Short mmCIF file of C-alpha atoms in Angstrom, two decimals:
data_model
loop_
_atom_site.label_atom_id
_atom_site.label_comp_id
_atom_site.label_asym_id
_atom_site.label_seq_id
_atom_site.Cartn_x
_atom_site.Cartn_y
_atom_site.Cartn_z
CA MET P 303 132.42 31.02 96.97
CA SER P 304 136.01 30.58 96.69
CA ARG P 305 138.47 33.27 96.87
CA LYS P 306 139.38 32.53 93.27
CA THR P 307 135.72 32.98 92.03
CA ARG P 308 135.49 36.34 94.00
CA SER P 309 138.58 37.75 92.45
CA ARG P 310 137.55 36.92 89.08
CA ILE P 311 134.14 38.60 89.59
CA PHE P 312 135.86 41.82 90.80
CA GLN P 313 138.09 41.68 87.59
CA ALA P 314 134.85 41.54 85.38
CA VAL P 315 133.28 44.34 87.26
CA ILE P 316 136.38 46.61 87.03
CA GLY P 317 136.87 45.69 83.43
CA LEU P 318 133.07 46.89 82.61
CA LEU P 319 133.70 50.14 84.33
CA LEU P 320 136.60 50.69 82.57
CA ALA P 321 134.97 49.75 79.42
CA LEU P 322 132.15 52.30 80.09
CA VAL P 323 134.89 55.28 80.56
CA SER P 324 136.66 54.42 77.67
CA LEU P 325 133.71 54.42 75.41
CA ALA P 326 132.38 58.06 76.65
CA GLN P 327 136.19 59.32 76.12
CA GLY P 328 136.12 57.94 72.45
CA GLN P 329 139.31 55.60 73.44
CA PRO P 330 139.99 51.95 72.91
CA ILE P 331 138.17 49.57 75.56
CA VAL P 332 140.42 49.00 78.42
CA ARG P 333 140.37 45.23 78.96
CA ALA P 334 140.11 43.68 82.24
CA ALA P 335 143.70 42.19 81.95
CA ASN P 336 144.98 45.67 82.07
CA LEU P 337 143.84 46.23 85.37
CA TYR P 338 147.10 44.43 86.74
CA ALA P 339 149.39 46.02 84.13
CA ALA P 340 152.59 47.93 85.61
CA LYS P 341 151.99 51.39 84.33
CA PRO P 342 148.69 52.57 85.67
CA LEU P 343 145.96 53.79 82.95
CA PRO P 344 145.18 57.46 83.24
CA VAL P 345 141.71 58.12 83.67
CA LYS P 346 139.95 61.57 82.61
CA LEU P 347 136.44 62.46 83.70
CA ASN P 348 134.41 65.09 82.03
CA PHE P 349 130.98 66.80 83.34
CA HIS P 350 128.26 66.05 81.69
CA PRO P 351 127.32 69.27 79.31
CA HIS P 352 124.05 70.07 81.04
CA THR P 353 125.19 70.53 84.39
CA PRO P 354 124.50 73.79 85.93
CA ALA P 355 127.49 75.30 84.55
CA HIS P 356 126.62 74.68 81.10
CA ILE P 357 122.91 75.57 81.13
CA ASP P 358 123.44 78.77 79.33
CA ASP P 359 124.71 77.04 76.31
CA MET P 360 122.41 74.12 76.78
CA ASP P 361 119.51 76.80 76.15
CA ALA P 362 121.55 78.44 73.16
CA HIS P 363 121.17 75.17 71.52
CA MET P 364 117.66 74.08 72.35
CA GLY P 365 116.61 75.31 68.86
CA ASP P 366 113.50 77.52 67.83
CA ARG P 367 112.39 78.45 71.57
CA ALA P 368 115.59 80.15 72.33
CA VAL P 369 116.73 81.32 69.12
CA ASN P 370 113.55 82.42 67.34
CA ASN P 371 111.62 83.94 70.23
CA VAL P 372 113.02 87.44 69.43
CA LEU P 373 109.87 89.27 68.82
CA GLU P 374 107.77 90.83 71.57
CA LEU P 375 103.93 91.35 71.07
CA PHE P 376 102.06 94.14 72.98
CA ILE P 377 98.45 94.35 72.68
CA THR P 378 95.99 97.31 73.65
CA ALA P 379 92.07 97.52 73.26
CA SER P 380 89.64 100.40 73.04
CA PRO P 381 87.43 100.56 74.75
CA PRO P 382 88.34 97.71 77.13
CA ILE P 383 84.91 97.68 78.24
CA TYR P 384 82.20 96.32 76.03
CA ARG P 385 78.63 97.25 76.81
CA ALA P 386 75.96 96.09 74.19
CA ASN P 387 75.79 94.02 71.49
CA GLY P 388 77.47 95.58 68.26
CA ASP P 389 79.83 97.87 70.35
CA VAL P 390 83.05 97.63 68.19
CA ILE P 391 86.30 97.08 69.66
CA THR P 392 89.74 98.50 68.41
CA ILE P 393 92.74 95.93 69.31
CA THR P 394 96.10 97.73 68.61
CA PHE P 395 99.19 95.21 68.15
CA GLU P 396 102.60 96.53 68.52
CA ILE P 397 105.53 94.02 67.81
CA LYS P 398 109.28 95.00 68.49
CA ASN P 399 112.67 93.31 67.24
CA THR P 400 114.51 92.38 70.35
CA ASP P 401 117.38 90.45 67.76
CA PRO P 402 120.49 92.42 67.31
CA ALA P 403 119.73 91.90 63.21
CA PRO P 404 117.35 93.50 61.03
CA LEU P 405 114.17 90.96 60.34
CA ALA P 406 113.02 91.12 57.04
CA GLY P 407 109.14 90.45 57.45
CA PRO P 408 106.60 90.57 56.52
CA PHE P 409 105.08 90.33 60.00
CA SER P 410 101.65 88.98 61.02
CA VAL P 411 99.76 88.46 64.04
CA ASP P 412 97.97 85.11 64.44
CA GLY P 413 95.48 83.81 66.79
CA THR P 414 91.72 83.85 67.76
CA LEU P 415 90.78 86.39 64.99
CA GLY P 416 92.86 84.53 62.20
CA SER P 417 95.87 85.87 60.64
CA ILE P 418 96.42 89.46 60.65
CA PRO P 419 98.84 91.16 58.23
CA CYS P 420 101.22 93.55 60.36
CA GLY P 421 103.60 95.43 58.49
CA THR P 422 106.18 94.60 55.69
CA GLY P 423 109.43 95.26 57.18
CA PRO P 424 112.34 95.34 57.41
CA LEU P 425 112.49 95.85 61.07
CA ALA P 426 115.66 97.20 62.68
CA PRO P 427 116.99 95.87 65.66
CA ASN P 428 114.61 97.42 68.88
CA GLY P 429 112.45 98.79 66.13
CA THR P 430 108.66 98.49 66.32
CA ILE P 431 105.77 98.30 64.10
CA ARG P 432 101.87 98.71 64.76
CA CYS P 433 98.82 97.41 63.29
CA THR P 434 95.16 97.56 64.21
CA THR P 435 92.15 95.30 63.66
CA THR P 436 88.16 95.60 64.88
CA TYR P 437 86.09 93.20 66.61
CA PRO P 438 82.29 93.74 66.87
CA ILE P 439 80.69 92.41 69.95
CA THR P 440 78.23 89.71 69.62
CA SER P 441 75.16 88.72 71.53
CA THR P 442 76.75 85.80 72.60
CA ASP P 443 79.74 87.69 74.18
CA MET P 444 77.06 89.76 76.14
CA GLU P 445 76.18 86.37 78.02
CA PHE P 446 79.42 86.35 79.53
CA PRO P 447 81.23 88.96 82.04
CA SER P 448 84.66 88.64 80.00
CA ILE P 449 85.97 87.31 76.86
CA PHE P 450 89.39 86.41 75.77
CA PHE P 451 91.84 86.18 72.78
CA SER P 452 95.14 84.88 72.40
CA PHE P 453 97.67 86.21 69.69
CA ASN P 454 101.40 85.79 68.85
CA ALA P 455 103.39 87.73 66.24
CA ALA P 456 105.67 86.18 63.58
CA ASP P 457 107.83 87.11 60.66
CA ALA P 458 107.20 85.21 57.45
CA THR P 459 110.62 84.69 56.36
CA SER P 460 112.40 83.74 59.61
CA PRO P 461 111.45 81.72 62.18
CA ALA P 462 111.29 84.48 64.39
CA ILE P 463 108.00 84.68 66.75
CA SER P 464 106.96 86.14 70.20
CA ASP P 465 105.47 84.53 73.11
CA THR P 466 101.61 84.15 73.15
CA GLN P 467 99.91 87.15 74.49
CA THR P 468 96.31 87.26 76.15
CA LEU P 469 93.83 90.11 75.58
CA GLN P 470 90.88 90.08 78.28
CA LEU P 471 87.86 92.13 77.13
CA ASP P 472 85.44 92.88 80.47
CA LYS P 473 81.59 93.26 80.11
CA GLU P 474 80.56 96.81 81.86
CA ARG P 475 79.46 95.99 85.60
CA ARG P 476 77.58 98.48 87.36
CA GLU P 477 77.41 97.42 90.68
CA MET P 478 77.83 98.81 94.42
CA SER P 479 77.79 97.32 98.02
CA MET P 480 76.95 99.03 101.09
CA LEU P 481 77.77 98.86 104.63
CA LYS P 482 75.60 100.06 107.42
CA SER P 483 76.24 101.05 111.03
CA ALA P 484 74.99 102.53 113.86
CA ASP P 485 76.81 104.60 116.80
CA ARG P 486 74.85 102.41 119.73
CA THR P 487 73.99 99.26 120.35
CA THR P 488 71.79 100.09 123.16
CA TYR P 489 69.14 102.36 124.18
CA SER P 490 67.23 103.40 127.20
CA VAL P 491 64.85 106.29 127.18
CA VAL P 492 62.48 107.69 124.90
CA GLY P 493 64.31 110.09 122.95
CA ASP P 494 67.92 108.48 122.76
CA VAL P 495 69.04 109.38 119.38
CA ILE P 496 70.81 106.37 117.00
CA THR P 497 72.93 107.66 114.09
CA TYR P 498 73.02 105.25 111.16
CA LYS P 499 75.77 105.27 108.67
CA TYR P 500 75.44 104.28 105.24
CA VAL P 501 78.96 103.57 103.38
CA ILE P 502 78.01 102.94 99.57
CA LYS P 503 81.04 101.35 97.39
CA ASN P 504 81.46 100.95 93.78
CA GLU P 505 81.97 97.39 93.16
CA GLY P 506 81.74 97.58 89.39
CA ASN P 507 84.13 98.30 86.36
CA VAL P 508 82.89 101.83 85.50
CA PRO P 509 82.14 104.92 87.55
CA LEU P 510 78.79 105.47 88.85
CA ALA P 511 77.20 108.53 88.53
CA ALA P 512 74.90 110.39 91.41
CA PRO P 513 72.78 110.76 92.95
CA PHE P 514 72.54 107.76 95.11
CA THR P 515 69.63 106.66 97.37
CA VAL P 516 69.05 104.58 100.59
CA ILE P 517 66.05 102.61 101.24
CA ASP P 518 65.76 101.65 104.57
CA ASP P 519 62.81 99.96 106.12
CA LYS P 520 62.62 102.03 108.99
CA LEU P 521 63.80 105.15 108.34
CA GLY P 522 62.39 105.07 104.79
CA THR P 523 64.14 106.96 101.50
CA ILE P 524 67.36 108.58 102.19
CA THR P 525 68.29 110.74 99.11
CA PRO P 526 70.78 112.08 98.27
CA CYS P 527 73.61 109.73 100.14
CA GLY P 528 77.02 110.87 99.54
CA SER P 529 77.99 112.57 96.48
CA GLY P 530 79.43 111.46 93.02
CA PRO P 531 80.37 110.27 90.25
CA LEU P 532 81.78 107.34 92.06
CA ALA P 533 85.16 105.96 90.88
CA VAL P 534 85.79 102.06 90.62
CA GLY P 535 86.63 101.14 94.13
CA ALA P 536 85.62 104.25 95.69
CA THR P 537 83.19 104.97 98.68
CA THR P 538 80.93 107.61 99.57
CA PHE P 539 78.65 107.86 102.72
CA CYS P 540 75.60 109.55 104.46
CA THR P 541 74.20 109.42 107.83
CA LYS P 542 70.27 109.52 109.29
CA THR P 543 69.43 109.75 112.93
CA TYR P 544 66.68 108.05 114.53
CA PRO P 545 65.14 109.09 117.79
CA VAL P 546 63.95 106.06 120.01
CA THR P 547 60.21 105.79 120.74
CA GLN P 548 58.50 104.10 123.76
CA ALA P 549 57.46 101.11 121.08
CA ASP P 550 60.81 100.67 120.37
CA ILE P 551 61.35 100.10 124.16
CA ASP P 552 58.62 97.97 124.65
CA ALA P 553 59.98 96.12 121.71
CA GLY P 554 63.11 95.50 123.37
CA SER P 555 65.03 96.09 120.42
CA ILE P 556 65.15 97.76 117.07
CA THR P 557 65.99 96.12 113.75
CA ASN P 558 66.18 97.47 110.38
CA GLU P 559 67.60 96.85 107.00
CA ALA P 560 68.70 98.78 103.79
CA PHE P 561 70.28 98.97 100.63
CA ALA P 562 71.49 101.41 98.17
CA GLN P 563 70.91 102.01 94.39
CA ASN P 564 70.85 104.56 91.94
CA SER P 565 70.15 104.80 88.16
CA GLY P 566 72.18 102.01 87.18
CA ALA P 567 72.94 99.84 90.23
CA THR P 568 71.67 98.30 93.18
CA SER P 569 73.81 96.76 95.89
CA CYS P 570 73.03 93.38 96.32
CA THR P 571 73.36 93.04 100.05
CA PHE P 572 70.92 93.78 102.70
CA ALA P 573 72.54 95.51 105.70
CA THR P 574 71.08 94.99 108.90
CA THR P 575 71.51 96.90 112.34
CA LYS P 576 69.81 95.60 115.67
CA SER P 577 69.94 97.92 118.74
CA ARG P 578 68.68 96.39 122.01
CA SER P 579 66.72 97.92 124.72
CA THR P 580 67.82 98.18 128.19
CA GLY P 581 64.92 100.86 129.41
CA PRO P 582 61.79 99.80 131.40
CA LEU P 583 58.68 98.53 129.82
CA ARG P 584 55.75 100.39 130.09
CA TRP P 585 52.56 98.86 131.21
CA PRO P 586 50.20 97.92 129.37
CA PRO P 587 52.48 98.17 126.26
CA THR P 588 51.69 100.41 123.34
CA GLN P 589 50.55 98.58 120.28
CA PRO P 590 53.64 97.90 117.98
CA PRO P 591 53.04 100.21 114.83
CA SER P 592 52.37 98.71 111.61
CA SER P 593 55.21 97.02 109.92
CA PRO P 594 56.88 99.20 107.64
CA LEU P 595 57.21 98.22 103.98
CA ARG P 596 60.32 95.83 103.80
CA PRO P 597 62.35 96.69 101.04
CA ILE P 598 62.15 94.37 97.67
CA ARG P 599 65.27 92.01 97.50
CA PRO P 600 67.25 93.58 94.79
CA ARG P 601 67.52 91.52 91.82
CA GLY P 602 70.88 90.61 89.10
CA CYS P 603 73.20 89.19 91.53
CA LYS P 604 73.80 86.30 89.67
CA PRO P 605 76.82 84.11 89.49
CA LEU P 606 79.35 85.20 86.90
CA ARG P 607 80.74 82.77 84.25
CA SER P 608 83.51 83.43 81.78
CA ARG P 609 84.81 81.73 78.67
CA GLN P 610 87.88 81.23 76.65
CA ARG P 611 87.91 82.13 73.02
CA SER P 612 89.46 79.26 71.10
CA PRO P 613 90.50 79.52 67.47
CA GLN P 614 90.28 75.77 67.18
CA LEU P 615 86.21 75.79 67.76
CA PRO P 616 83.40 77.04 65.71
CA ALA P 617 81.93 80.18 67.31
CA ARG P 618 78.91 78.51 68.19
CA GLN P 619 80.89 76.07 70.44
CA ARG P 620 83.06 78.53 71.99
CA GLY P 621 83.05 78.85 75.79
CA THR P 622 81.18 75.18 76.16
#
């Protein structure tokens, strides 16, 4: 490639760049021939309006998302836990105007349960209005541990809206767990005493009433165990002693299992404790005692399911 050809290509590239800059500034297009003019051409560069320094201004001009999102919606439910088909839940909505100007209204709460009228207005800046609706629990709701509802507030005479809020209602869960431990892991002579400790915890979402009972396949029924009522997440405990027998020494170890229960809940986990013998065996060994009745594995420990209520789906299809 000759030197003259390279020079022409260079001029063409520079001319194209100057033309782009001129178009961006609304100025006449600068021709490539002006590149060699005696007087240099001033070039003014501007930052793009969406650079970080202008993000706030950009947000202010993005339309409804920034301008109209001036309502806040707060939702409460009473009670927040359902127990049976037909339970009636009262849902309360509170709408707040965060705009510096009053809103004329009327207002509504729209979502899973349709459109709910919520005040006629006007609503002053930082003012609030409240409204309520009720929801009866259905047999389908009882099949799930939780149900969900989505809502947002709106002003009928302006584009003012709120963010979408979700309400969760939980099915009553009466559940407990138990942790069992022993104060020693070995024994050596007849009469050694092993102290067992049973710690019961409320794993559900409602308080559990006393009394609590422990069923141990070696120590039998222990009641009452601890005290109540037992708040959600709280624990209570009891202890029981067991004297070692010659049969335990001959057997070489003691293994026992237990679970806890009250009138409405049963622990779903067996608690097993094993202690090892270090004492001499008696010859001939004693006949082992008849096997004690082992506790029946508690029922009702099924995997939990949840569903999302959708206003777009017919009721019979919700959660599918």
